[in-house]
């Protein structure tokens, strides 16, 4: 399954907290999406770097429910 598109990623961000966020990323298979969990890691002289800490393949119906049907 590929998530990267020609011009980047198509994603929906889900706010989790100040230092964590989830993103639902479209894939080349319309029936499935990727749920990507990221955390902001402190890094010198920056506001922090976002690092992927986990991901999961989810079905399109679940992804739609997580974004309140949007």
Tab-separated table of C-alpha atoms in Angstrom:
chain	number	residue	atom	x	y	z
A	1	UNK	CA	0.000	0.000	0.000
A	2	UNK	CA	1.381	3.418	-0.954
A	3	UNK	CA	0.459	6.605	0.893
A	4	UNK	CA	2.650	9.167	-0.852
A	5	UNK	CA	1.048	11.087	-3.697
A	6	UNK	CA	2.771	12.964	-6.516
A	7	UNK	CA	2.432	16.260	-4.602
A	8	UNK	CA	2.844	14.970	-1.057
A	9	UNK	CA	0.288	13.334	1.234
A	10	UNK	CA	-3.468	13.765	1.504
A	11	UNK	CA	-4.203	13.820	5.209
A	12	UNK	CA	-6.651	14.799	7.922
A	13	UNK	CA	-5.124	15.836	11.239
A	14	UNK	CA	-6.819	14.841	14.498
A	15	UNK	CA	-5.735	16.937	17.478
A	16	UNK	CA	-4.695	14.780	20.428
A	17	UNK	CA	-2.842	17.199	22.692
A	18	UNK	CA	-0.027	19.703	22.766
A	19	UNK	CA	2.677	17.146	22.024
A	20	UNK	CA	0.792	14.412	20.183
A	21	UNK	CA	-1.335	14.241	17.063
A	22	UNK	CA	-2.898	11.635	14.808
A	23	UNK	CA	-3.203	11.867	11.046
A	24	UNK	CA	-5.410	9.871	8.723
A	25	UNK	CA	-3.493	9.497	5.465
A	26	UNK	CA	-5.032	8.361	2.182
A	27	UNK	CA	-3.484	5.450	0.331
A	28	UNK	CA	-3.575	4.105	-3.198
A	29	UNK	CA	-6.350	1.707	-2.087
A	30	UNK	CA	-9.632	3.644	-1.527
A	31	UNK	CA	-10.862	0.987	0.941
A	32	UNK	CA	-8.006	1.587	3.413
A	33	UNK	CA	-6.186	4.487	5.042
A	34	UNK	CA	-3.262	4.827	7.438
A	35	UNK	CA	-3.711	6.120	10.972
A	36	UNK	CA	-0.377	7.693	11.908
A	37	UNK	CA	0.420	8.637	15.522
A	38	UNK	CA	3.083	11.308	16.029
A	39	UNK	CA	4.716	12.935	19.043
A	40	UNK	CA	6.631	16.184	19.207
A	41	UNK	CA	10.137	15.547	20.491
A	42	UNK	CA	12.091	18.443	21.994
A	43	UNK	CA	15.009	19.501	19.839
A	44	UNK	CA	17.577	22.247	20.379
A	45	UNK	CA	16.644	25.693	19.104
A	46	UNK	CA	13.336	24.542	17.614
A	47	UNK	CA	9.727	24.214	18.698
A	48	UNK	CA	10.275	20.461	18.432
A	49	UNK	CA	10.317	17.824	15.734
A	50	UNK	CA	7.345	15.568	14.988
A	51	UNK	CA	8.229	11.882	14.968
A	52	UNK	CA	6.035	8.953	13.925
A	53	UNK	CA	5.704	6.629	16.919
A	54	UNK	CA	3.130	4.200	15.492
A	55	UNK	CA	0.853	3.576	12.547
A	56	UNK	CA	-2.061	1.310	11.770
A	57	UNK	CA	-3.960	0.364	8.610
A	58	UNK	CA	-7.677	1.171	9.046
A	59	UNK	CA	-10.659	0.791	6.753
A	60	UNK	CA	-12.238	3.814	5.050
A	61	UNK	CA	-15.450	3.543	7.129
A	62	UNK	CA	-13.524	3.763	10.410
A	63	UNK	CA	-11.504	6.715	9.076
A	64	UNK	CA	-14.715	8.535	8.155
A	65	UNK	CA	-16.171	7.899	11.626
A	66	UNK	CA	-12.979	9.260	13.262
A	67	UNK	CA	-13.334	12.529	11.325
A	68	UNK	CA	-17.020	12.875	12.281
A	69	UNK	CA	-18.110	11.900	8.802
A	70	UNK	CA	-16.188	14.705	7.051
